Coordinates of C-alpha atoms and ligand atoms in Angstrom, one line a residue:
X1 CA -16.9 -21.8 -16.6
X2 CA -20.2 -21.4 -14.4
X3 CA -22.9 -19.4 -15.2
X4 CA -21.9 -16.7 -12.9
X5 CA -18.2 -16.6 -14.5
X6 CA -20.2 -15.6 -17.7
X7 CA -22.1 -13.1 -15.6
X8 CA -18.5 -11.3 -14.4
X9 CA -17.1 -11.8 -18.2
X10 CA -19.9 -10.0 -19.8
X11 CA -20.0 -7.2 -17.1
X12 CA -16.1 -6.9 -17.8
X13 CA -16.8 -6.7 -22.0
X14 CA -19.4 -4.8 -21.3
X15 CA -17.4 -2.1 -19.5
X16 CA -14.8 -2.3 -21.9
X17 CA -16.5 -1.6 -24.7
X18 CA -17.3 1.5 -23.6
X19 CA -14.0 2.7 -22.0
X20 CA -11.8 4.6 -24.3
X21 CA -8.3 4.8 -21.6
X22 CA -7.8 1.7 -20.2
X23 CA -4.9 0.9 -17.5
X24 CA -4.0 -2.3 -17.4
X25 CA -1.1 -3.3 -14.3
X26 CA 0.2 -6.8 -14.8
X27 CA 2.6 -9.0 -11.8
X28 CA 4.4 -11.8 -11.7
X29 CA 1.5 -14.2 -12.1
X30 CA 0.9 -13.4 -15.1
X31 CA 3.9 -15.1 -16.5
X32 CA 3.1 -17.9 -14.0
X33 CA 1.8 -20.2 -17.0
X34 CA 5.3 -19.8 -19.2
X35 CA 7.0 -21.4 -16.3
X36 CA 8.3 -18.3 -14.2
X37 CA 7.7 -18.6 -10.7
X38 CA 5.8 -15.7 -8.7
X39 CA 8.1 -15.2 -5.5
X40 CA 5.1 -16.5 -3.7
X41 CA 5.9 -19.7 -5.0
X42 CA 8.6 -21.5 -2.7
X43 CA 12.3 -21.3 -4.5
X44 CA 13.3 -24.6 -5.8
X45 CA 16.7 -26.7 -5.9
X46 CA 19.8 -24.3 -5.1
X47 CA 17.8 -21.4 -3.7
X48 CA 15.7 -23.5 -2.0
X49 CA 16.7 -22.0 1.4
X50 CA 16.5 -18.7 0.4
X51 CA 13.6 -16.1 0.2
X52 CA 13.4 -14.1 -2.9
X53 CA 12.6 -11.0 -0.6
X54 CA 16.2 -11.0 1.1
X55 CA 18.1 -11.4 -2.1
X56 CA 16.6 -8.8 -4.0
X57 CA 17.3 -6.6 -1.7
X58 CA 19.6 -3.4 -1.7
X59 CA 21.4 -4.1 2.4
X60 CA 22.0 -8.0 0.6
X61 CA 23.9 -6.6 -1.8
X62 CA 26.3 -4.4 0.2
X63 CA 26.6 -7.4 2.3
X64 CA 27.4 -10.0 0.0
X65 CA 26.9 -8.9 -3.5
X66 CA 28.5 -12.2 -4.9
X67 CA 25.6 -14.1 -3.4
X68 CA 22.6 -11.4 -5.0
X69 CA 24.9 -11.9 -8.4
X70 CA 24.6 -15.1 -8.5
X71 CA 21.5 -15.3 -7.7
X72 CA 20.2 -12.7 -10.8
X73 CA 22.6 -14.8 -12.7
X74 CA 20.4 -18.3 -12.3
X75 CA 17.4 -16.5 -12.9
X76 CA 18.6 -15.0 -15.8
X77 CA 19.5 -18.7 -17.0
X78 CA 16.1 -19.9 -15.4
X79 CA 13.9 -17.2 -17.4
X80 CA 16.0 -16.9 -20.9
X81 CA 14.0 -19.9 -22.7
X82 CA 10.5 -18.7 -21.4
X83 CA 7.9 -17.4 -23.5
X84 CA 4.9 -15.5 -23.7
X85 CA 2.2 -17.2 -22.7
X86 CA -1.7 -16.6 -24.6
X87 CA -2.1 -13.3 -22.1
X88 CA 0.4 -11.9 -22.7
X89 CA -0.6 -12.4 -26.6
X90 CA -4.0 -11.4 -25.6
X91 CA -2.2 -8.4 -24.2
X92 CA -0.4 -7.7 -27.3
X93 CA -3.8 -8.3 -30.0
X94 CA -5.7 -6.4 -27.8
X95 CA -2.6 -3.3 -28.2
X96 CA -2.2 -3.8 -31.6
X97 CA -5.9 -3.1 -32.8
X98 CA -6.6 -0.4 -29.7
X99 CA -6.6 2.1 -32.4
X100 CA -9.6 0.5 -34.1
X101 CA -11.1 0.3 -31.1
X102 CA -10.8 3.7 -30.4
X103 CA -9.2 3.3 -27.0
X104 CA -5.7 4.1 -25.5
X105 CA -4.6 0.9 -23.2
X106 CA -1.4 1.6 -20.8
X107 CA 0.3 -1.7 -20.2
X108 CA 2.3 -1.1 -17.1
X109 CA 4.0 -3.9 -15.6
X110 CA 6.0 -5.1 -12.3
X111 CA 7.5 -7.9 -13.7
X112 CA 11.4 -8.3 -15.1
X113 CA 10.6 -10.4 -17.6
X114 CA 10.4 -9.3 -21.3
X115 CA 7.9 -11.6 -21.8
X116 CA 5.5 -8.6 -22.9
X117 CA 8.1 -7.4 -25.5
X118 CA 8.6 -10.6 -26.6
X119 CA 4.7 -11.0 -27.5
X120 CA 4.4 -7.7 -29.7
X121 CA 3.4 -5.5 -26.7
X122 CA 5.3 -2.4 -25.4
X123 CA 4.9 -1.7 -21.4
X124 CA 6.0 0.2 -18.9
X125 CA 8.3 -1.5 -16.3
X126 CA 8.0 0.3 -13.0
X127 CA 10.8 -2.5 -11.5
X128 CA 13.2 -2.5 -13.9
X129 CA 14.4 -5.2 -16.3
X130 CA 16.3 -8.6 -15.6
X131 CA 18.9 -7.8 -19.1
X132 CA 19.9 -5.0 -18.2
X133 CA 23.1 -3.9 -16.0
X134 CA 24.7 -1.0 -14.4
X135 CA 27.2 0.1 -12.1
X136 CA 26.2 -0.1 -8.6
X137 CA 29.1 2.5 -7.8
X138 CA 28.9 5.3 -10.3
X139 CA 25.5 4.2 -12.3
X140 CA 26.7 4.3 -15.4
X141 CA 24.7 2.0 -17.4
X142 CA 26.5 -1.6 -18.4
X143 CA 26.0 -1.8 -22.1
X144 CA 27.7 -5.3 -23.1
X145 CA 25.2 -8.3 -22.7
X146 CA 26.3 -10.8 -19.9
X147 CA 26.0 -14.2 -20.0
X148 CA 24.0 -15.4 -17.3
X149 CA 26.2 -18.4 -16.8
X150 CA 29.3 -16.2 -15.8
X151 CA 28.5 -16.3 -11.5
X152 CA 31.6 -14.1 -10.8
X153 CA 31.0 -10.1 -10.2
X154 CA 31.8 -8.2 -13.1
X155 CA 33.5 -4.7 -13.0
X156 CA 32.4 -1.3 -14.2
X157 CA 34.3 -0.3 -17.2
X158 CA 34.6 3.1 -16.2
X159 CA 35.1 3.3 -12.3
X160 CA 35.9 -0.5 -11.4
X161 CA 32.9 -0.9 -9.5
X162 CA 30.5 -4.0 -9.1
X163 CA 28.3 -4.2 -12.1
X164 CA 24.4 -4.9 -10.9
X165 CA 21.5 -6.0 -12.1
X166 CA 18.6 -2.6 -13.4
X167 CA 15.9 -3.9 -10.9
X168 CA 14.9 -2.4 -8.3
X169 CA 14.8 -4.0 -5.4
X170 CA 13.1 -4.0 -1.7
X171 CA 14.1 -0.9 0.0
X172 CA 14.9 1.4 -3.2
X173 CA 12.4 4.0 -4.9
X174 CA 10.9 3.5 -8.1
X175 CA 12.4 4.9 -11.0
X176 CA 11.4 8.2 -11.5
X177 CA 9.5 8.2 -15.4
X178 CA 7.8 4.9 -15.4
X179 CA 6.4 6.0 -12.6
X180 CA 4.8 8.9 -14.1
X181 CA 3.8 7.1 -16.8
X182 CA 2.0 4.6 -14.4
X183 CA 0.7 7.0 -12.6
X184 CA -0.9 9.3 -14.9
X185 CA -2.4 6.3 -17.0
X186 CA -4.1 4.9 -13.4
X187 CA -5.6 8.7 -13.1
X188 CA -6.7 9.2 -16.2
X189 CA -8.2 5.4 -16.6
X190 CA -12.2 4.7 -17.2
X191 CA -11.1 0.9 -16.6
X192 CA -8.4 -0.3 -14.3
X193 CA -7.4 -4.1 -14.9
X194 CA -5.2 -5.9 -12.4
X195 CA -3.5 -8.8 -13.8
X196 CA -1.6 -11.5 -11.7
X197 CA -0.3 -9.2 -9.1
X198 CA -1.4 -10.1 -5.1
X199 CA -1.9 -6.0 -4.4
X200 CA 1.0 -5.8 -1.7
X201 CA 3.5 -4.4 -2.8
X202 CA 3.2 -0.6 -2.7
X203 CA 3.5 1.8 -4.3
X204 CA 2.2 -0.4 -7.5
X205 CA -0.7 -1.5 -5.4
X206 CA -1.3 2.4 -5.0
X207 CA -2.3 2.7 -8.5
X208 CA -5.6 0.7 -8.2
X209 CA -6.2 3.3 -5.5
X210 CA -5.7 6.6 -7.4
X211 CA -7.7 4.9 -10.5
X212 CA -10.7 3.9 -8.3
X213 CA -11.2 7.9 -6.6
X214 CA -10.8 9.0 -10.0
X215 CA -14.4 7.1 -11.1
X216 CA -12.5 4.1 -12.8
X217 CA -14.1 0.4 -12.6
X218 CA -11.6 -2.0 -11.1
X219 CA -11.3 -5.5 -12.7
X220 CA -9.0 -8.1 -11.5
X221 CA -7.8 -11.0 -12.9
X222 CA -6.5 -13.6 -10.4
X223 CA -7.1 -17.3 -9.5
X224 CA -6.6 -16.3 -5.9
X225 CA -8.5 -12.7 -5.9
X226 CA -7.1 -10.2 -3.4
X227 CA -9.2 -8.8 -0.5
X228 CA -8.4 -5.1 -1.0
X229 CA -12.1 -4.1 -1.5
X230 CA -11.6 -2.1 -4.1
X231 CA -12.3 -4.6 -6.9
X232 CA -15.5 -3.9 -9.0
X233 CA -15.7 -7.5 -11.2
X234 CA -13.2 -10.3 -10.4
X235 CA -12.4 -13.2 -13.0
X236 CA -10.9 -15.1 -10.9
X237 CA -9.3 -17.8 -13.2
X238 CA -5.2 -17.9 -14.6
X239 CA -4.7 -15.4 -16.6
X240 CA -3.7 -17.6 -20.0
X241 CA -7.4 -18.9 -19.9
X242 CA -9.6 -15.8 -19.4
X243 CA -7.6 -13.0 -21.1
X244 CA -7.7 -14.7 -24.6
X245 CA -11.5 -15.2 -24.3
X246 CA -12.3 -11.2 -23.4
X247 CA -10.2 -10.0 -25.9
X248 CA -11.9 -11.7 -28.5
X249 CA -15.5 -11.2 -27.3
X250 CA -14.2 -7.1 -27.4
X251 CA -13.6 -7.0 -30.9
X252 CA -16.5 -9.2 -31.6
X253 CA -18.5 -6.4 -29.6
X254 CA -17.2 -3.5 -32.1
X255 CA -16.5 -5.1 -35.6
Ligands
NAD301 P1 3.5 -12.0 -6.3 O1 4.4 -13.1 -6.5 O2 3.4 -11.3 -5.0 O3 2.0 -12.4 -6.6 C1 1.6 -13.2 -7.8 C2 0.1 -13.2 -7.9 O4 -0.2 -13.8 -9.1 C3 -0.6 -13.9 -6.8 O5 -1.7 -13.1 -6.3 C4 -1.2 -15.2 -7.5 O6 -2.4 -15.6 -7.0 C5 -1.3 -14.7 -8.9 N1 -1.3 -15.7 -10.0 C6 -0.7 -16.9 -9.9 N2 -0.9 -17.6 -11.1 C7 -1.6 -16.8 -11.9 C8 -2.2 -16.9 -13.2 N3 -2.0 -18.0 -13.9 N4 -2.9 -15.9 -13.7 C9 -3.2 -14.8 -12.9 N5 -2.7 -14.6 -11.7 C10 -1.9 -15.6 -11.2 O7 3.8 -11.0 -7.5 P2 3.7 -9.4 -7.7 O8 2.4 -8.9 -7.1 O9 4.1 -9.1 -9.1 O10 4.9 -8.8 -6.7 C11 6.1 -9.3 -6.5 C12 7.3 -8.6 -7.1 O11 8.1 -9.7 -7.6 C13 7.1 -7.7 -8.3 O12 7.7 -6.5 -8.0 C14 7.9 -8.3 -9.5 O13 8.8 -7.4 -10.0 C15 8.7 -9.4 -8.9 N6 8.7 -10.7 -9.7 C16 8.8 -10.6 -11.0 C17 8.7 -11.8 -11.8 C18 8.8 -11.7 -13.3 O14 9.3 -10.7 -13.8 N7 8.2 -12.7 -14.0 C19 8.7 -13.0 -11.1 C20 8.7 -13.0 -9.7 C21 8.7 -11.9 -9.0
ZN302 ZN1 31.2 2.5 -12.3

């Protein structure tokens, strides 16, 4: 790390230390380093010719829902063996001893994964999550687990209609409640943190907004920072690396 990376990580402690709500919005590149690809990165093998964008997409589905089945379905068999990855530990140490800290810290997240969950940490998904199923006819909620090797549609048990995967995809609004939650955490924030995210995809990328005209300090945490001028200190390294390293020096800080 240079000398100036220590600069930005002690402004970022410092700041921290004495924040008591802290808002932290995490994307897909922060499961990068378990092995789950950001849909920046280029598909690979038999989606190689595809763009994530116009699968996970409400129009593909009418159009050929077999083909957006599928394709949940090889993710699902792509992302069932990954795990958390030392930020989203950090994430979870960090939750765990907020209360000694003194601090509340909102853990919202874009991502599908439940790689969060799986570390100990409980977040907010504002775009749904890759288990879960329902029916894209009459909603009702899919309850049985299904295997992500079965590639044929499978029908609602109630109405007959095509079960789909709980994500919400281009071209649909955000579920009403996380939302909220998201939104009223990014208000109320004296330290935003954006994690792994590139900023674009609104309304998410709105949050950073609302939490910056409220008085909040903006941090972001990115190996490719974002040009959105509204980012107060940048660390930009992987997220595995840094986040273990400032969650330690913040309880060094207060113990
Ligand atoms: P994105 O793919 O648009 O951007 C990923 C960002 O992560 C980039 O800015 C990249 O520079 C950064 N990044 C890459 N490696 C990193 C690392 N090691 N540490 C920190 N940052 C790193 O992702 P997005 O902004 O989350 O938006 C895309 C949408 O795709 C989201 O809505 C999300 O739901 C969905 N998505 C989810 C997953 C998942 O659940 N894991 C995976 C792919 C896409
Ligand atoms: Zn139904």
């Amino acid at each position: 790390m240079t000398s100036n990376a220590h600069i930005d990580l002690s402004k970022a402690v410092y700041v921290l230390n004495n924040a008591q709500h802290i808002c932290i919005l995490t994307g897909a590149g922060i499961s990068a380093e378990s092995g789950i690809p950001t849909f920046r990165d280029k598909q690979t093998g038999l989606w190689e010719n595809f763009r994530a964008e116009d699968l996970a997409n409400c129009d593909s589905f009418v159009r050929d829902p077999e083909l957006v089945w599928s394709w949940y379905q090889w993710r699902r068999s792509e992302v069932k063996d990954k795990r958390p990855n030392p930020a989203h530990e950090a994430l979870a140490t960090w939750q765990a001893k907020a209360g000694q800290l003194g601090q509340t810290i909102s853990l919202i997240t874009q991502n599908v994964d439940d790689l969060h969950e799986q570390a100990g940490s409980q977040a907010t998904h504002l775009h749904g999550e890759l288990w879960q199923n329902h029916c894209s006819e009459c909603g009702q909620t899919y309850e049985e687990a299904i295997d992500p090797a079965v590639t044929a549609l499978v029908p609602c048990k109630s109405c007959g209609g095509k079960v789909r995967p709980s994500i919400v995809w281009f071209g649909e609004m955000l579920p009403q409640e996380p939302w909220q939650i998201a939104q009223q955490a990014a208000e109320n924030c004296e330290v935003f943190i954006s994690i792994g995210t590139s900023s674009m995809v609104y309304p998410a990328a709105g949050l950073a907004q609302s939490a910056k005209q409220n008085g909040a300090t903006v941090i972001e945490i990115n190996p490719h920072p974002t040009d959105n001028g509204l980012v107060d200190i940048q660390l930009p390294y992987p997220a595995g690396e840094i986040l273990p390293e400032l969650v330690a020096q913040l309880s060094q800080a207060k113990n």
